[in-house]
PDB file of C-alpha atoms in Angstrom:
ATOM      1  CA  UNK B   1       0.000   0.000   0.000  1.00  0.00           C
ATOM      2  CA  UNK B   2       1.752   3.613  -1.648  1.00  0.00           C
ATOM      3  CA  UNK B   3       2.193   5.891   1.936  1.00  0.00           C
ATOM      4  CA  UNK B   4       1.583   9.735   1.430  1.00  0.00           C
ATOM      5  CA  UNK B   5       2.528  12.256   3.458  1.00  0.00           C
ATOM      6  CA  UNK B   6      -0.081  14.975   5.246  1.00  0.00           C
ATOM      7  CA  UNK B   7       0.516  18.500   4.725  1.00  0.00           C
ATOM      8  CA  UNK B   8      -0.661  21.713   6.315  1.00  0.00           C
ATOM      9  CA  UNK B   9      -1.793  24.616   4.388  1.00  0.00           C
ATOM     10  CA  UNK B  10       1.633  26.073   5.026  1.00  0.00           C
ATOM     11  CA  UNK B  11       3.302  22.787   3.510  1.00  0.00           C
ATOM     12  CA  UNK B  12       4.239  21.103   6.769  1.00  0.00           C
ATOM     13  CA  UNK B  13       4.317  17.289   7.075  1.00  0.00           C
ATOM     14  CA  UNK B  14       1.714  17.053   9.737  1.00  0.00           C
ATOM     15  CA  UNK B  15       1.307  12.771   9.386  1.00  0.00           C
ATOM     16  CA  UNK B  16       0.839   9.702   6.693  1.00  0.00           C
ATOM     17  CA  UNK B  17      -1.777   8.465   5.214  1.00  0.00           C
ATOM     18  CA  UNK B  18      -1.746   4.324   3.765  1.00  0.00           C
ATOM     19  CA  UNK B  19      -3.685   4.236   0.246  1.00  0.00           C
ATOM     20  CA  UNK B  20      -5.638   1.104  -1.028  1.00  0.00           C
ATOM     21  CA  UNK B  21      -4.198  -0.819  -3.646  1.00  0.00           C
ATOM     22  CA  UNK B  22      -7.234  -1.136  -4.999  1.00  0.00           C
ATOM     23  CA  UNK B  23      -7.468   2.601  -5.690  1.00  0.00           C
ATOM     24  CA  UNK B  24      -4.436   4.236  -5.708  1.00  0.00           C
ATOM     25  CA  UNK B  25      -2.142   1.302  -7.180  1.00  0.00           C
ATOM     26  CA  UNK B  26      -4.159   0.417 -10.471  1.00  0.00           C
ATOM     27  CA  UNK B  27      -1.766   0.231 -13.696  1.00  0.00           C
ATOM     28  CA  UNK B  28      -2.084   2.626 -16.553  1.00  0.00           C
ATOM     29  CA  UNK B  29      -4.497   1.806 -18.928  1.00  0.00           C
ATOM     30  CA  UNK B  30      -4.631   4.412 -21.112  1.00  0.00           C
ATOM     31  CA  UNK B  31      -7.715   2.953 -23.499  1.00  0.00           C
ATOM     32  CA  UNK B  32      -9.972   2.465 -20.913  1.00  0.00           C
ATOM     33  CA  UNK B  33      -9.157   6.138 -19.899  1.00  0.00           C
ATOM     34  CA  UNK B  34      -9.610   7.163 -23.618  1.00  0.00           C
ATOM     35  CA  UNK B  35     -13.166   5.333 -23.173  1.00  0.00           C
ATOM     36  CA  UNK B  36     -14.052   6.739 -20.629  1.00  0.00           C
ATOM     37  CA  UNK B  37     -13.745  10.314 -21.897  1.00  0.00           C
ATOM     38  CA  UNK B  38     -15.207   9.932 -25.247  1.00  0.00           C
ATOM     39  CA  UNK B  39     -18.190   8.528 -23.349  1.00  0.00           C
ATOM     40  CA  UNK B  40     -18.301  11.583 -20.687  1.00  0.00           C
ATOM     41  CA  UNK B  41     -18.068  13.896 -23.833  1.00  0.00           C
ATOM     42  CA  UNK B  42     -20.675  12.137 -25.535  1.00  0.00           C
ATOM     43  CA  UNK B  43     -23.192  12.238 -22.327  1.00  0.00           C
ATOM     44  CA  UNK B  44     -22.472  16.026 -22.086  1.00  0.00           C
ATOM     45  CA  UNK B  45     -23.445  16.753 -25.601  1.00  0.00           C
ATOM     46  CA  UNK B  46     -26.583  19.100 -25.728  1.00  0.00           C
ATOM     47  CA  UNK B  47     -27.793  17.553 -28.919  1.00  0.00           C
ATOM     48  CA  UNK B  48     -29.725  20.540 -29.836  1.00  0.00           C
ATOM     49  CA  UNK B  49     -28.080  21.493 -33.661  1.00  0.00           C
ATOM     50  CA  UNK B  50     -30.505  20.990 -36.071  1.00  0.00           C
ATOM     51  CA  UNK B  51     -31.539  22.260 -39.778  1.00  0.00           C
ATOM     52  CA  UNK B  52     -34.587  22.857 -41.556  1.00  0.00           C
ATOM     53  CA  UNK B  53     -35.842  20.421 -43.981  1.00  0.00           C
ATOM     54  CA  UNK B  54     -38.194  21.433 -46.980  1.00  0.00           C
ATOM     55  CA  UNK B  55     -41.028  20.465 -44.210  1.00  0.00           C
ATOM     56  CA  UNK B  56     -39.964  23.281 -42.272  1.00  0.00           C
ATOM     57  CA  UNK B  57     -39.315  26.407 -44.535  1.00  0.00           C
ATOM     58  CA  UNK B  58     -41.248  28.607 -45.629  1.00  0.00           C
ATOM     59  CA  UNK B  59     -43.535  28.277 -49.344  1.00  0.00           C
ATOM     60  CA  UNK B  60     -45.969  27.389 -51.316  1.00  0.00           C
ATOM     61  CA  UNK B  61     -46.387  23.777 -52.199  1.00  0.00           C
ATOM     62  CA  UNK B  62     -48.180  24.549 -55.698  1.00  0.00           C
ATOM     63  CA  UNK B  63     -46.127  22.995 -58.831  1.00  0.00           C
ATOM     64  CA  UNK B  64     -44.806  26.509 -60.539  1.00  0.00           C
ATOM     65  CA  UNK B  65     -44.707  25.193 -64.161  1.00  0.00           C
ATOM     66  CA  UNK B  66     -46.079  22.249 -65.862  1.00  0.00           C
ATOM     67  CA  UNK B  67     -43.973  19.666 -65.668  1.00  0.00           C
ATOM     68  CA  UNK B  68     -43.160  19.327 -69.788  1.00  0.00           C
ATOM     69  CA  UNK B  69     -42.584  21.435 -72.860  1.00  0.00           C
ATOM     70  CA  UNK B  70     -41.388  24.824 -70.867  1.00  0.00           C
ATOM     71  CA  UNK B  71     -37.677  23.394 -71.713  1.00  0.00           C
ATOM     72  CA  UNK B  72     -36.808  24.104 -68.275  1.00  0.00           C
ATOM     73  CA  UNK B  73     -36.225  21.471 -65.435  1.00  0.00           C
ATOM     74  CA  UNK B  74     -39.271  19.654 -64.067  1.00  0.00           C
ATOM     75  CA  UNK B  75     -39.539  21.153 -60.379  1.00  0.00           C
ATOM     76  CA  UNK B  76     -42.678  20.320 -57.576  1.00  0.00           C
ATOM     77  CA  UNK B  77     -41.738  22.948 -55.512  1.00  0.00           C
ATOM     78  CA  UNK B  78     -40.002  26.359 -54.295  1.00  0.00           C
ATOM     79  CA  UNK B  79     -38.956  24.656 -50.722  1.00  0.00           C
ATOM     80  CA  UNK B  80     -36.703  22.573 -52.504  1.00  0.00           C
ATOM     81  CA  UNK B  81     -33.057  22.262 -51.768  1.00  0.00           C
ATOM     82  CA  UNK B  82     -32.462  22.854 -54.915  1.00  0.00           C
ATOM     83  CA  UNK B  83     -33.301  26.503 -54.592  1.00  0.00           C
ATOM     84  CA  UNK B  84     -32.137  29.526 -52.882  1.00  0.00           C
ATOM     85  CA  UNK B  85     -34.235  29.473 -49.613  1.00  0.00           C
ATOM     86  CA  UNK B  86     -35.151  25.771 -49.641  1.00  0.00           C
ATOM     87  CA  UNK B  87     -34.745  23.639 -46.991  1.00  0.00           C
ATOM     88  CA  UNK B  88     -31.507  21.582 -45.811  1.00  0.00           C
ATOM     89  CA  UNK B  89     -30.886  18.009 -47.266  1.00  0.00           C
ATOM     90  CA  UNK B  90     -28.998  15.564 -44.841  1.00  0.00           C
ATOM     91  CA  UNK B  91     -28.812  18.395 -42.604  1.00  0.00           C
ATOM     92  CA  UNK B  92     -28.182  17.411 -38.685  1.00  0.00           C
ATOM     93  CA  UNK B  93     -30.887  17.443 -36.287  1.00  0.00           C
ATOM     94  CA  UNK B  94     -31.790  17.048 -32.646  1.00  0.00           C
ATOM     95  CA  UNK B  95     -30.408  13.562 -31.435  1.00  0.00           C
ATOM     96  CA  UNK B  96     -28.904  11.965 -28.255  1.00  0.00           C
ATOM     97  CA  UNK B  97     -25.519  11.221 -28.381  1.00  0.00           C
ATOM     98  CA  UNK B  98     -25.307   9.874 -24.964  1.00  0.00           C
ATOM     99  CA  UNK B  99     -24.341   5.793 -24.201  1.00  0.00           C
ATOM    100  CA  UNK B 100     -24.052   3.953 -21.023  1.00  0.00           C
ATOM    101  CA  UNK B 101     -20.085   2.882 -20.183  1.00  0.00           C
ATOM    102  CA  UNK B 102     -20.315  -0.434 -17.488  1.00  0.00           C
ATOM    103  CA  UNK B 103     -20.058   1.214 -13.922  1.00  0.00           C
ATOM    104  CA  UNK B 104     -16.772  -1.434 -13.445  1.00  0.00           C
ATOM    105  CA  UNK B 105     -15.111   0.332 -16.527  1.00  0.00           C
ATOM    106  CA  UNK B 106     -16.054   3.713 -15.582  1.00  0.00           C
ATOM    107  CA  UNK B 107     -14.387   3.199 -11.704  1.00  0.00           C
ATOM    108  CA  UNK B 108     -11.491   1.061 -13.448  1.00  0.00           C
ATOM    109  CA  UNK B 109     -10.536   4.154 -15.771  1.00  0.00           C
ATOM    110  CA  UNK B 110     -11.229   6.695 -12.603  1.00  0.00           C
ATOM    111  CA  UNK B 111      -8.543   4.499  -9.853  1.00  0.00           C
ATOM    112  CA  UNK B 112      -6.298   4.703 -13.457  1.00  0.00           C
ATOM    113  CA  UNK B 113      -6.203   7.647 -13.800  1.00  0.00           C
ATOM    114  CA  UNK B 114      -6.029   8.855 -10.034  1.00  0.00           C
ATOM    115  CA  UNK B 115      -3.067   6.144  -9.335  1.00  0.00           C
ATOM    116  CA  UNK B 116      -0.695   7.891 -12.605  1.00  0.00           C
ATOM    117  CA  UNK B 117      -1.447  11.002 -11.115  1.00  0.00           C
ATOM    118  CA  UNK B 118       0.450   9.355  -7.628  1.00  0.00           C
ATOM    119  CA  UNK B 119       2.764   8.151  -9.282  1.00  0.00           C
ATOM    120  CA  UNK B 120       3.616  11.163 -11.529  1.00  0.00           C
ATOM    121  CA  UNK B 121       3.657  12.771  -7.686  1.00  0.00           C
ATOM    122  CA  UNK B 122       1.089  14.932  -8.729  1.00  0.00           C
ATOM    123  CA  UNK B 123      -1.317  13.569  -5.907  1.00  0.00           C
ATOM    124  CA  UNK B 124      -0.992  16.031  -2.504  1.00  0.00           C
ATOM    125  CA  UNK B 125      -3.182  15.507   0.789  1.00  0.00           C
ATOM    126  CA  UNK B 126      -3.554  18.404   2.097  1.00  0.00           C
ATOM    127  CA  UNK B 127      -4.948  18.024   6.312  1.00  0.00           C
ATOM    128  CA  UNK B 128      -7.949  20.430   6.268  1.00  0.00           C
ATOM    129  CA  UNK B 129      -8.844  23.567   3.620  1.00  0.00           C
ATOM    130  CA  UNK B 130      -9.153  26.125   6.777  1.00  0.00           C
ATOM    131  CA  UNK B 131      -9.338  29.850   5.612  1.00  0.00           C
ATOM    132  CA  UNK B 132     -10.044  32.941   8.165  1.00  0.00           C
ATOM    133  CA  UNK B 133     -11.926  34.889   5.861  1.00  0.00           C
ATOM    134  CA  UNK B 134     -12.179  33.158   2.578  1.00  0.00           C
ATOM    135  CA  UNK B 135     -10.225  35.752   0.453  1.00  0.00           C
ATOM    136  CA  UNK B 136      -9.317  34.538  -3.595  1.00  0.00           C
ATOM    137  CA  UNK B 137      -5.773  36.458  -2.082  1.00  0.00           C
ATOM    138  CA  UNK B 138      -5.279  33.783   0.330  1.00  0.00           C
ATOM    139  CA  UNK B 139      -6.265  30.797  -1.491  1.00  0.00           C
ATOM    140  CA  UNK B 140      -3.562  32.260  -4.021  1.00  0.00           C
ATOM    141  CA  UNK B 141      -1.029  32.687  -1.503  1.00  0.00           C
ATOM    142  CA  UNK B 142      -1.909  28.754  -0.346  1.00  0.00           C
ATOM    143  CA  UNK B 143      -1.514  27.055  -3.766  1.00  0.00           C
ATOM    144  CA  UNK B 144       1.652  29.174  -4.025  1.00  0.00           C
ATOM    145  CA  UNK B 145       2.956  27.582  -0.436  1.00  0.00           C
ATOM    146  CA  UNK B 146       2.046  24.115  -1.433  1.00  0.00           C
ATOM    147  CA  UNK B 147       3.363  24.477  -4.835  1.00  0.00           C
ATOM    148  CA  UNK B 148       0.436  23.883  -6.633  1.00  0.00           C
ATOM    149  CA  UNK B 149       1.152  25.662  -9.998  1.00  0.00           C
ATOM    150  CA  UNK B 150      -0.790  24.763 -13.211  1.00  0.00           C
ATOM    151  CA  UNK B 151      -4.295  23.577 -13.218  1.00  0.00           C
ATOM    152  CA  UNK B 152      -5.649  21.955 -10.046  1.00  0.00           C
ATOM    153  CA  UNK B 153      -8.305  20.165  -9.000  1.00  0.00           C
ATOM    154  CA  UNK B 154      -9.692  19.718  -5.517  1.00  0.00           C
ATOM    155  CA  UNK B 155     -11.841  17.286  -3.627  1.00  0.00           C
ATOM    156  CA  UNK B 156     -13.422  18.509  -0.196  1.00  0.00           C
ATOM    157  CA  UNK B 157     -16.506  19.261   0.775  1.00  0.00           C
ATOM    158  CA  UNK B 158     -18.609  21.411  -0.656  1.00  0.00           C
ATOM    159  CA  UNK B 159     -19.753  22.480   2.608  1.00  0.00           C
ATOM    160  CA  UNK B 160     -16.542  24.678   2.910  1.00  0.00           C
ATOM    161  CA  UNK B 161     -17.921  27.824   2.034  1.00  0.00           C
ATOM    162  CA  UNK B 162     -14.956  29.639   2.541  1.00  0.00           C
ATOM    163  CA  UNK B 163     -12.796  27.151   0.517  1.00  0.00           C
ATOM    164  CA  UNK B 164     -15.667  27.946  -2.103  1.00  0.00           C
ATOM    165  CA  UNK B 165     -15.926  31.582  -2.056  1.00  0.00           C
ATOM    166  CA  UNK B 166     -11.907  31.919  -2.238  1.00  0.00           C
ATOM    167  CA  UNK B 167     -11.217  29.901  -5.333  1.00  0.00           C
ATOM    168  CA  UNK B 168     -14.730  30.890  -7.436  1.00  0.00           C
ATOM    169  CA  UNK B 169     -12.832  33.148  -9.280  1.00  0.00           C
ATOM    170  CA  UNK B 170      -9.448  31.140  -9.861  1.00  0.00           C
ATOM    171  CA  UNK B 171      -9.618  29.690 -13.331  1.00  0.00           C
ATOM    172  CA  UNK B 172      -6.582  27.322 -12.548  1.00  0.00           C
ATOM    173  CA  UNK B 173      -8.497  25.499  -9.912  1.00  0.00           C
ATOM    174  CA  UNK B 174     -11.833  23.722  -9.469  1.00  0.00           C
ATOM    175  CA  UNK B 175     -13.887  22.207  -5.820  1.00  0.00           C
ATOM    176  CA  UNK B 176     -15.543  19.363  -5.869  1.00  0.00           C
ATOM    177  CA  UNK B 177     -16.574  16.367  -3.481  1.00  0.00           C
ATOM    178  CA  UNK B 178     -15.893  13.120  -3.799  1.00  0.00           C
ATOM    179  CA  UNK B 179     -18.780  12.287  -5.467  1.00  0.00           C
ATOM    180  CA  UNK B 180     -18.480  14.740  -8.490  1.00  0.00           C
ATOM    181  CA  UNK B 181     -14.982  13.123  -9.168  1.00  0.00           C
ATOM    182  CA  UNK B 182     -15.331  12.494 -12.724  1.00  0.00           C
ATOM    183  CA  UNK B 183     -12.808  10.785 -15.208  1.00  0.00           C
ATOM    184  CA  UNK B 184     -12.521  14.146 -17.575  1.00  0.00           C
ATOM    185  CA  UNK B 185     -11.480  16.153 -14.495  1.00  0.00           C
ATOM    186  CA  UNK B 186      -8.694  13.932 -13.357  1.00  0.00           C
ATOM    187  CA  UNK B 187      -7.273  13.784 -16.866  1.00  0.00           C
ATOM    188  CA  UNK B 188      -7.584  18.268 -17.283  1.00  0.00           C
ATOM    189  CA  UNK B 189      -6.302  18.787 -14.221  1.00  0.00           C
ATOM    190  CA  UNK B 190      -2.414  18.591 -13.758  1.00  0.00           C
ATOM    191  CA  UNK B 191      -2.816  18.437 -10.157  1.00  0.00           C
ATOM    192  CA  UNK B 192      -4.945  16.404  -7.620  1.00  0.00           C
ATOM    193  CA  UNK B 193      -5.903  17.474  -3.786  1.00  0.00           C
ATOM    194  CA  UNK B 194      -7.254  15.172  -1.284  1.00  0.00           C
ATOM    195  CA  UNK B 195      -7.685  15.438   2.161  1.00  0.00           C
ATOM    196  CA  UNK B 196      -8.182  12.024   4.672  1.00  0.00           C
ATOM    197  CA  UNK B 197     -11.487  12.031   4.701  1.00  0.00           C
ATOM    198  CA  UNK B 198     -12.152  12.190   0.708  1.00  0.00           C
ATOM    199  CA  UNK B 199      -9.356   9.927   0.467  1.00  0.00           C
ATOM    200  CA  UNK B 200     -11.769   7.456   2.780  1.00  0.00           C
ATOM    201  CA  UNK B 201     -14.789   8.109   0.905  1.00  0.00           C
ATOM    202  CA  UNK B 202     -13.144   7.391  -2.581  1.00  0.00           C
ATOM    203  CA  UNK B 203     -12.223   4.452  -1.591  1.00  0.00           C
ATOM    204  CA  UNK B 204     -15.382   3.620  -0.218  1.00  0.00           C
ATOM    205  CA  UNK B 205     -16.629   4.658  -3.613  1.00  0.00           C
ATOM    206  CA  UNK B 206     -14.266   3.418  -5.926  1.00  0.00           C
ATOM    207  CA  UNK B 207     -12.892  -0.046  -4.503  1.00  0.00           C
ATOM    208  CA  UNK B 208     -14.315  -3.334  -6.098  1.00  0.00           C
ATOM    209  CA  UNK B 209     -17.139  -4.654  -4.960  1.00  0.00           C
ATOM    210  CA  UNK B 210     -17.073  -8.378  -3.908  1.00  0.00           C
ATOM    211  CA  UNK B 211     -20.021 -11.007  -3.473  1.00  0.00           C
ATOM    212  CA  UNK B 212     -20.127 -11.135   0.135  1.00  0.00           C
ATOM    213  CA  UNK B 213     -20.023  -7.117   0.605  1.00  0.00           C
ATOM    214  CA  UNK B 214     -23.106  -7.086  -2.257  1.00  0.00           C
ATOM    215  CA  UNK B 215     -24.983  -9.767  -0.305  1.00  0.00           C
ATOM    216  CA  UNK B 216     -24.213  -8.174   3.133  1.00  0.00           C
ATOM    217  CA  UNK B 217     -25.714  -4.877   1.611  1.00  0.00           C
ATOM    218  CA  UNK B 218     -29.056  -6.211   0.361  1.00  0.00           C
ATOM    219  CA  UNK B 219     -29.414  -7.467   4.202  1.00  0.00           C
ATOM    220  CA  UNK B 220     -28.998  -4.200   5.494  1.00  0.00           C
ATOM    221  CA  UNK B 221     -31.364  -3.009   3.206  1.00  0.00           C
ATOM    222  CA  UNK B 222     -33.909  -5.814   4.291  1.00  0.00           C
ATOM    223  CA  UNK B 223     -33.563  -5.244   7.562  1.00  0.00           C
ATOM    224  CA  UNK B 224     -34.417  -1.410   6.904  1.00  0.00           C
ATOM    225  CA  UNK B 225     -37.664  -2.204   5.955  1.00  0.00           C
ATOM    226  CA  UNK B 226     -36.393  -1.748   2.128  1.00  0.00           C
ATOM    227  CA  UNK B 227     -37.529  -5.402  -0.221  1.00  0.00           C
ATOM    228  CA  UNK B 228     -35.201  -7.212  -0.912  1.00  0.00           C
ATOM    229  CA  UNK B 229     -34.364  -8.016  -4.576  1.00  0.00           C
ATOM    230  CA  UNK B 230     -35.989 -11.310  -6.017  1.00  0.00           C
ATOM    231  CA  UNK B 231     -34.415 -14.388  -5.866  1.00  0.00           C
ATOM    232  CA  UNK B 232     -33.286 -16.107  -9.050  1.00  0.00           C
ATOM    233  CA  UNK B 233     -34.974 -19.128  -9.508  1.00  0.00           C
ATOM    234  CA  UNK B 234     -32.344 -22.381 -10.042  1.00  0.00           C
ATOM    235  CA  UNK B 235     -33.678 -24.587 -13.091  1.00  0.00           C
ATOM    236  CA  UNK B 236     -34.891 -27.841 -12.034  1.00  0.00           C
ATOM    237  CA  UNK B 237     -32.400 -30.726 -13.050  1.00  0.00           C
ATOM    238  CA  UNK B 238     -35.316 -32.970 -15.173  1.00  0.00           C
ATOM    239  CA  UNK B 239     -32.894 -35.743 -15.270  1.00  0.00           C
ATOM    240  CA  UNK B 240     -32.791 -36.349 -11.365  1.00  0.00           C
ATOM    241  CA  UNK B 241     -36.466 -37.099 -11.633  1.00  0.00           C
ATOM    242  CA  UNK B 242     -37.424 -40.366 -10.488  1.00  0.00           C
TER     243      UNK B 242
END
């Protein structure tokens, strides 16, 4: 398990923290990653561009000239794309580009791409984001202490107002919680802040799930009050028949 040291906001090594191999130690797999963006891309498309087809412009539908011996090229109608204000043939229109990625690939390519940024050393934990009065000034000054230059992304709590408020107006830097850790992030981002406790709840998040955790969740969930997920039914064997 890779050790990282804890640092203050004024870069002093306050403790260590032990990361999960299962997290932080996953090889480079740079398809997957490639997969994985192309598919958050694709899910963030608006969809929206579109054209106007000869149902949608403007005109009259009436035939303007018979359709033989003018010695002029049969047309049916002025919205034609053919003609100068007719409508658009082939043109795009509104669609979804969006697909589903398997949640195992989409965590696989996230503990990827989190574990190269570790072992590029581009990984800090940082002990708490505590600012006095929550001034862009002294968020500036804190990056510049840590040595946080470049882009940089960091994962607290969004509950940190102050944190928040200070680095709004940074354009280098971004907040977010653990849960809004998404693969495009990690790979923009040069640099990646954790403190402890996201470092706990990624792993939480991120970390395989086996059979016996899966089972021991459903229980908890029965024993909630929640129902329980059918049973599969196991086909009957109809040569043990007597």
């Amino acid at each position: 398990m890779p050790t990282v040291k804890i640092l203050n906001l004024t870069s002093t090594e306050v403790g260590e923290i032990e990361l999960a191999d299962a997290v932080f130690g996953v090889a480079l797999n740079e398809p997957l990653i490639h997969e994985a963006v192309r598919s958050f891309l694709a899910n963030r498309r608006a969809g929206t561009s579109a054209t106007k087809t000869r149902g949608d412009v403007s005109g009259s539908g009436r035939k303007l000239w018979k359709q033989k011996g003018t010695g002029r090229a049969r047309i049916a109608s002025l919205r034609s794309p053919l003609w100068k204000g007719g409508g658009n043939a082939h043109g795009p229109q509104p669609r979804d580009w969006s697909y589903n990625l398997p949640k195992k690939m989409r965590k696989r390519a996230i503990c990827s791409a989190i574990s190269e940024r570790l072992r590029e050393g581009n990984l800090i934990i940082v002990d708490e984001w505590n600012f006095e009065q929550g001034k862009t000034r002294e968020f500036i000054s804190t990056l510049a202490t840590l040595k946080l230059g470049g882009k940089t992304l960091i994962v607290d709590s969004l509950k940190n107002t102050k944190l928040i408020l200070a680095s709004r107006n940074v354009q280098t830097a971004k907040v977010i919680n653990s849960y809004g850790v998404n693969i495009y992030d990690l790979v923009n981002y040069q640099k990646l802040v954790l403190t402890p406790r996201t470092v706990e709840e990624l792993t939480g998040i991120l970390r395989p799930r086996t059979r016996d955790d899966e089972e021991a969740h459903f229980e908890s969930r029965s024993s909630e009050g929640e129902a329980a997920p059918p049973s599969r039914r196991r086909p009957r064997d109809r040569g043990a028949q007597a």
